[in-house]
Coordinates of C-alpha atoms and ligand atoms in Angstrom, one line a residue:
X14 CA -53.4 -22.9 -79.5
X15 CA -53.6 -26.6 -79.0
X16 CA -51.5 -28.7 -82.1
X17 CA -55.1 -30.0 -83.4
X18 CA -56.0 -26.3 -84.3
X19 CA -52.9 -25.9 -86.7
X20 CA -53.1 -25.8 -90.3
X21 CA -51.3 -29.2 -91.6
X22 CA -49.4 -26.5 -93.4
X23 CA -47.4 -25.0 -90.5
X24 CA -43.9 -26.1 -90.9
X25 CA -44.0 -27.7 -87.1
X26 CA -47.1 -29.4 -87.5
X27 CA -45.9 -32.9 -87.1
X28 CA -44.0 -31.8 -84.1
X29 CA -46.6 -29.4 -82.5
X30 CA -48.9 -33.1 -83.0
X31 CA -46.3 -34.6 -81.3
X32 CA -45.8 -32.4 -78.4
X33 CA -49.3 -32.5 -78.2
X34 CA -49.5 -36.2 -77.7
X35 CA -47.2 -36.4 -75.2
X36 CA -48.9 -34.1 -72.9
X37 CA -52.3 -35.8 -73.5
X38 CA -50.4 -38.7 -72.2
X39 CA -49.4 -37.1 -69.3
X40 CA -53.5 -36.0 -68.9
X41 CA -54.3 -39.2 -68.5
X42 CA -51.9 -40.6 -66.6
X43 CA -49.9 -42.6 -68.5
X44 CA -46.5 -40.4 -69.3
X45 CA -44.9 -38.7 -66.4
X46 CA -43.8 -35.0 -65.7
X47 CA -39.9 -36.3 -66.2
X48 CA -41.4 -37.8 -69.4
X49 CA -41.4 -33.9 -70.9
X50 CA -38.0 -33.8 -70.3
X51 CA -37.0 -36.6 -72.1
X52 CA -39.3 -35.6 -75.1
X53 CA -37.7 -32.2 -75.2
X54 CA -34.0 -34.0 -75.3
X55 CA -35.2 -36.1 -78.0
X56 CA -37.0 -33.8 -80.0
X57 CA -32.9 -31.5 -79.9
X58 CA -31.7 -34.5 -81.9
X59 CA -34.3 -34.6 -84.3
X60 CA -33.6 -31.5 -85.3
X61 CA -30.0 -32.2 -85.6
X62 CA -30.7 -34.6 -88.0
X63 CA -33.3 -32.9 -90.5
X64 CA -36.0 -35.2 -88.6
X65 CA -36.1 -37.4 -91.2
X66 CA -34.8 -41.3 -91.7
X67 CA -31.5 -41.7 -92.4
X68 CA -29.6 -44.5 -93.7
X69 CA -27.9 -45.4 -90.4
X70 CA -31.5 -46.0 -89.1
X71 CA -33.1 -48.0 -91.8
X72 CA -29.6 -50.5 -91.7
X73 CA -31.0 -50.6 -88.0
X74 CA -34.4 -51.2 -89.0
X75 CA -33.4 -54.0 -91.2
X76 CA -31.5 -55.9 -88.4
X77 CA -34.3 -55.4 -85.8
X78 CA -36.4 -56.7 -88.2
X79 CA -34.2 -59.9 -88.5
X80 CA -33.4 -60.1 -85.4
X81 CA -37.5 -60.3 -84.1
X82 CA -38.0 -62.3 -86.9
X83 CA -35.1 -64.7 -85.8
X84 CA -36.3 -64.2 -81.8
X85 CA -38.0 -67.5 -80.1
X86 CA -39.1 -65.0 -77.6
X87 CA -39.3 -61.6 -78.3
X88 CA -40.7 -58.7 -75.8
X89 CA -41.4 -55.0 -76.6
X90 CA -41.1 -53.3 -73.1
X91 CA -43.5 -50.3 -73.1
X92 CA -43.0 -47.1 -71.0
X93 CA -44.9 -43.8 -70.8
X94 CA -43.7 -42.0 -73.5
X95 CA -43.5 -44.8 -75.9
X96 CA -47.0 -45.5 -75.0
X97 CA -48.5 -41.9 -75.1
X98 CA -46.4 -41.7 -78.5
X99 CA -47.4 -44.5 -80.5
X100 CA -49.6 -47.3 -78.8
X101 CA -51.0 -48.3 -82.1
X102 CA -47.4 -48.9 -83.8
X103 CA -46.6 -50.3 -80.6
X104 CA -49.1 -53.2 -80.6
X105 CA -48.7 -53.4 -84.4
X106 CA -45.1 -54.5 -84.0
X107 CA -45.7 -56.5 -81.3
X108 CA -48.6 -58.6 -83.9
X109 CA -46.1 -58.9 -87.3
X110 CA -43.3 -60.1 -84.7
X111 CA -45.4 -62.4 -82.8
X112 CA -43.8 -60.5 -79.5
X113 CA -45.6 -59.8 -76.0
X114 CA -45.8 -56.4 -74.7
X115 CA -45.0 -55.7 -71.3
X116 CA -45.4 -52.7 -68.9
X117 CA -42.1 -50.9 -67.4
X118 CA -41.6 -47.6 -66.2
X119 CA -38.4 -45.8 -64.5
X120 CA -41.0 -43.8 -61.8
X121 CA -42.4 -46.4 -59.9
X122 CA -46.2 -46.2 -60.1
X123 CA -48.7 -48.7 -60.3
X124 CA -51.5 -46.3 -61.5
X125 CA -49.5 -45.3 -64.3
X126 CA -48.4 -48.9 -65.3
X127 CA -52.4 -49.8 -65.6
X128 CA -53.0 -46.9 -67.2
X129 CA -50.2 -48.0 -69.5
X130 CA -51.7 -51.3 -70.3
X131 CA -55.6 -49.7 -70.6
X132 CA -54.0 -47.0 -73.6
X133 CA -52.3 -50.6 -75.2
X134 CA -55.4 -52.4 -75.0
X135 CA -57.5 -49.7 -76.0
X136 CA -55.1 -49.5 -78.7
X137 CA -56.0 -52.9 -79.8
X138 CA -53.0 -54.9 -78.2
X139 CA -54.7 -58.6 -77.1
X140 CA -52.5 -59.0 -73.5
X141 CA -50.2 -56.7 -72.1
X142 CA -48.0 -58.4 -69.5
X143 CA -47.2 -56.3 -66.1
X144 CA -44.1 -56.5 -64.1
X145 CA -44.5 -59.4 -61.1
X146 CA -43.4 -58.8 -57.8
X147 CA -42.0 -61.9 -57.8
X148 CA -39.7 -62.0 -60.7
X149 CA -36.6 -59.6 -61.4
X150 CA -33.8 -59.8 -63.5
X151 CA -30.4 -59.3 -62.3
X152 CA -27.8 -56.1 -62.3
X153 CA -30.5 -53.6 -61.3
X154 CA -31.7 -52.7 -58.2
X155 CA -34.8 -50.0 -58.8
X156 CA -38.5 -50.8 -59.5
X157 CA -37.4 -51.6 -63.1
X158 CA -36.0 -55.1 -62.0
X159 CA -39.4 -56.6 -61.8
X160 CA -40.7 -58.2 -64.7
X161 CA -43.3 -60.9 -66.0
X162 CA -42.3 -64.5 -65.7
X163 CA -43.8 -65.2 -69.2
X164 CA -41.9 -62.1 -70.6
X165 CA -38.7 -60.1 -70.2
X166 CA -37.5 -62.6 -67.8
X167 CA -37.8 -65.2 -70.3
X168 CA -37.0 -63.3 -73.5
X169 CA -34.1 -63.5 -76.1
X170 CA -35.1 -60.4 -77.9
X171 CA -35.9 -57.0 -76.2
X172 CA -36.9 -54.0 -77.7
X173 CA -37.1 -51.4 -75.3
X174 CA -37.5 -48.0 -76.7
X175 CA -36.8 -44.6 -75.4
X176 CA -34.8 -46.9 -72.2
X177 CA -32.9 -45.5 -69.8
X178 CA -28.7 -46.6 -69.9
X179 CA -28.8 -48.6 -66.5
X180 CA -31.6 -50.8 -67.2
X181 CA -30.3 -51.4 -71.0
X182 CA -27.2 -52.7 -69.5
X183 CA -28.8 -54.8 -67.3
X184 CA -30.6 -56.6 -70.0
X185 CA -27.9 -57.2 -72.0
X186 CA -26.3 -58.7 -69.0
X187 CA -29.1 -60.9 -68.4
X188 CA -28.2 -62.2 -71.7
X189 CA -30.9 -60.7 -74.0
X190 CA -30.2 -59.1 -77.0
X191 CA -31.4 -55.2 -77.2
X192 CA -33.1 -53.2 -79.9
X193 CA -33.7 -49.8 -78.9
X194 CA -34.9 -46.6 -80.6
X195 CA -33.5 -43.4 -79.3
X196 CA -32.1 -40.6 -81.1
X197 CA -29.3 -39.6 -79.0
X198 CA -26.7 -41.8 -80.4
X199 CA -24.1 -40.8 -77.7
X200 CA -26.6 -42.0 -74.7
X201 CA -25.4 -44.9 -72.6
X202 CA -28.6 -46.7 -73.8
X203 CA -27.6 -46.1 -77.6
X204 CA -24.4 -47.4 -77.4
X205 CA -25.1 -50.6 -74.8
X206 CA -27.9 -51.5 -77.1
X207 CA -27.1 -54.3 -79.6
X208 CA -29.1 -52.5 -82.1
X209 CA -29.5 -49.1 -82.0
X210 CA -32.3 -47.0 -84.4
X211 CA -31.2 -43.9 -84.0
X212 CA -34.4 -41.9 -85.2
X213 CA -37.9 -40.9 -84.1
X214 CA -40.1 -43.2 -82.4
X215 CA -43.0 -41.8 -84.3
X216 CA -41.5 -42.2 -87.7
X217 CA -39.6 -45.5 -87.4
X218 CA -42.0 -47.7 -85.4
X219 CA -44.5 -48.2 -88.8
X220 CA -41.2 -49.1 -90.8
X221 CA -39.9 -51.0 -88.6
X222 CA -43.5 -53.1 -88.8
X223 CA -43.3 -53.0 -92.4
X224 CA -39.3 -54.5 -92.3
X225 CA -40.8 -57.0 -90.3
X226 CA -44.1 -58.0 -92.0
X227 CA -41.7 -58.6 -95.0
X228 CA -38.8 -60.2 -93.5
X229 CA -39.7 -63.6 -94.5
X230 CA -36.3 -65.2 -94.1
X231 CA -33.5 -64.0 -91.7
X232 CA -31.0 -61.9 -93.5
X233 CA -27.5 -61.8 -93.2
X234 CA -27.9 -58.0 -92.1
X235 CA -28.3 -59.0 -88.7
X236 CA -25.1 -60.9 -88.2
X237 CA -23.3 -57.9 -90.3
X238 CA -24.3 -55.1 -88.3
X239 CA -22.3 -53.3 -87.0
X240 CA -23.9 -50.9 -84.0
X241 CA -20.4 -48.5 -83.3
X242 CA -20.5 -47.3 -87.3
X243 CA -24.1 -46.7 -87.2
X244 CA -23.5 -44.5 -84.1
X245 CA -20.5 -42.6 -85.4
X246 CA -22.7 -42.1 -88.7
X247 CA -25.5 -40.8 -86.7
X248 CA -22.9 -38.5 -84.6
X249 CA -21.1 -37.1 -88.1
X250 CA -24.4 -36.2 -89.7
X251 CA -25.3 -34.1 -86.6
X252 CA -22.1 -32.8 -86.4
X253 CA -21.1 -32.4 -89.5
X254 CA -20.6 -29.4 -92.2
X255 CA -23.4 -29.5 -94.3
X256 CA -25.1 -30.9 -90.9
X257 CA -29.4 -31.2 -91.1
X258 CA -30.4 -29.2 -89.8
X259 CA -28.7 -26.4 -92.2
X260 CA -31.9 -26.8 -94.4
X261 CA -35.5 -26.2 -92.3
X262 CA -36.7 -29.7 -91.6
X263 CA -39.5 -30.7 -94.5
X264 CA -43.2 -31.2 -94.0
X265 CA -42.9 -30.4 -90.0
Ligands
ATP11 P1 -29.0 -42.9 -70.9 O1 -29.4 -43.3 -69.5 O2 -29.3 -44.0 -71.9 O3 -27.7 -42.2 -71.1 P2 -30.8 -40.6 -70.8 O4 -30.6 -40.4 -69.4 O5 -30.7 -39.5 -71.8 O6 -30.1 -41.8 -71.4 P3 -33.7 -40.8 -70.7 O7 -33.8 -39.4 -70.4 O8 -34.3 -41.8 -69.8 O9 -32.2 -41.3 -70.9 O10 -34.1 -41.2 -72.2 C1 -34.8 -40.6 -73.1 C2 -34.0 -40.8 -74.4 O11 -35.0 -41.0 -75.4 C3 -33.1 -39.6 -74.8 O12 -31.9 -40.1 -75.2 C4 -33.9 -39.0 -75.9 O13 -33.1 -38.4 -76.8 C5 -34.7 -40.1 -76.5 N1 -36.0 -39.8 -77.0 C6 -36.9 -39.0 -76.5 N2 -38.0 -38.9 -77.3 C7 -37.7 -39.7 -78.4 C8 -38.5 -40.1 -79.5 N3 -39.7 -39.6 -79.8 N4 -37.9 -41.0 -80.4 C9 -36.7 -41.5 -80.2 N5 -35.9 -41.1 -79.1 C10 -36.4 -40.3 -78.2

């Protein structure tokens, strides 16, 4: 029964919506088959944590915010998933940061990355940039080295959510500072990231909008942050005793 027919009641309707969206994506071209896999790995850690925000992520929120606010260039890199997921939060951060979006997948595939840019535009995002043939950055050798010349290559700030680990590092060696959003805090992309949001795309991008809509000056969060606790508090409340998922997540 497709997620649109459940009662908002069911306990797994945010997720069954979810799931739902992610194949749509797929339907039309824009998320890959591998993309299901990585859904299904994120969705394990959501559980883990109760799939709810916790205070690790919203400290991460904060500094994001600051450090977009702070950014003289910043770039949200946009990829199947994140794009099937949440194209509207995704151009709506982009707007309150004054960032460009830019188109980059792991499987190489021009059809997809238009189809990428149509479901931004659509979504009501005024240019999305696509990755040149002309311009790469350096450290990495697959298809995900190319980039705009008016964007990632020239950015301070990146916010790549839902990245893989290689291309994380590369960015950082490139000299740009990384935001990501992935809920496996023990990933290579979690923990090369500058800042890490360990929580759900779908529930952090509109706070992370909101943190920075009213993040009028800089705060000293940004230079405070501290990735490695936020990771090990992630970690402790999946592992721990009275971990999450021990009560049914609420409202889902
Ligand atoms: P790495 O190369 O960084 O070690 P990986 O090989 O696990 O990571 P991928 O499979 O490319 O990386 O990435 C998918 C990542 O995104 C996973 O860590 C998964 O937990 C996370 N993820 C998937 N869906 C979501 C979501 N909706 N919100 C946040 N994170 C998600």
């Amino acid at each position: 029964m497709p997620a649109s027919d459940v009662p908002a009641s069911h306990p797994r309707y945010l997720s069954l919506l979810t799931r739902e969206r992610i194949v749509a994506g797929v339907e039309r071209g824009v998320t890959s088959l591998h993309g299901l896999i990585a859904h299904g790995r994120g969705e394990a850690f959501d559980y883990l944590i109760g799939e709810r925000t916790h205070p690790f992520a919203t400290g991460a929120i904060a500094a994001a915010a600051a450090a977009l606010k702070r950014a003289r260039h910043p770039v949200i890199s946009v990829n199947g998933n994140a794009c099937a997921l949440a194209a509207a939060d995704l151009m709506a951060l982009a707007e309150a940061a004054g960032a460009r979006l830019e188109v980059n997948i792991f499987h190489s595939s021009p059809a997809r990355e238009l189809a990428i840019r149509m479901m931004l535009l659509e979504a009501g995002a005024r240019d999305v940039l696509m990755p040149s043939q002309t311009h790469a950055i350096q450290h990495i050798d697959h298809n995900r080295k190319w980039v705009h010349p008016e964007g990632i290559l020239i950015a301070d700030v990146v916010c790549v959510p839902l990245e893989d680990g290689d291309r994380c590092e590369a960015l950082v060696k490139n000299g740009k500072t990384v935001i990501t959003i992935d809920l496996n805090p023990l990933s290579r992309t979690a923990r090369t990231a500058q800042i890490t949001i360990v929580d759900n795309l779908t529930r952090c991008l509109p706070l992370l909008v909101q943190a920075v809509r009213e993040c009028t000056s800089p705060p000293e969060s940004l230079n405070a942050w501290d990735n490695a606790a936020a990771l090990a508090a992630a970690e402790a409340a999946m592992r721990g005793p009275q971990a999450a998922h021990s009560s049914p997540p609420s409202g889902q």
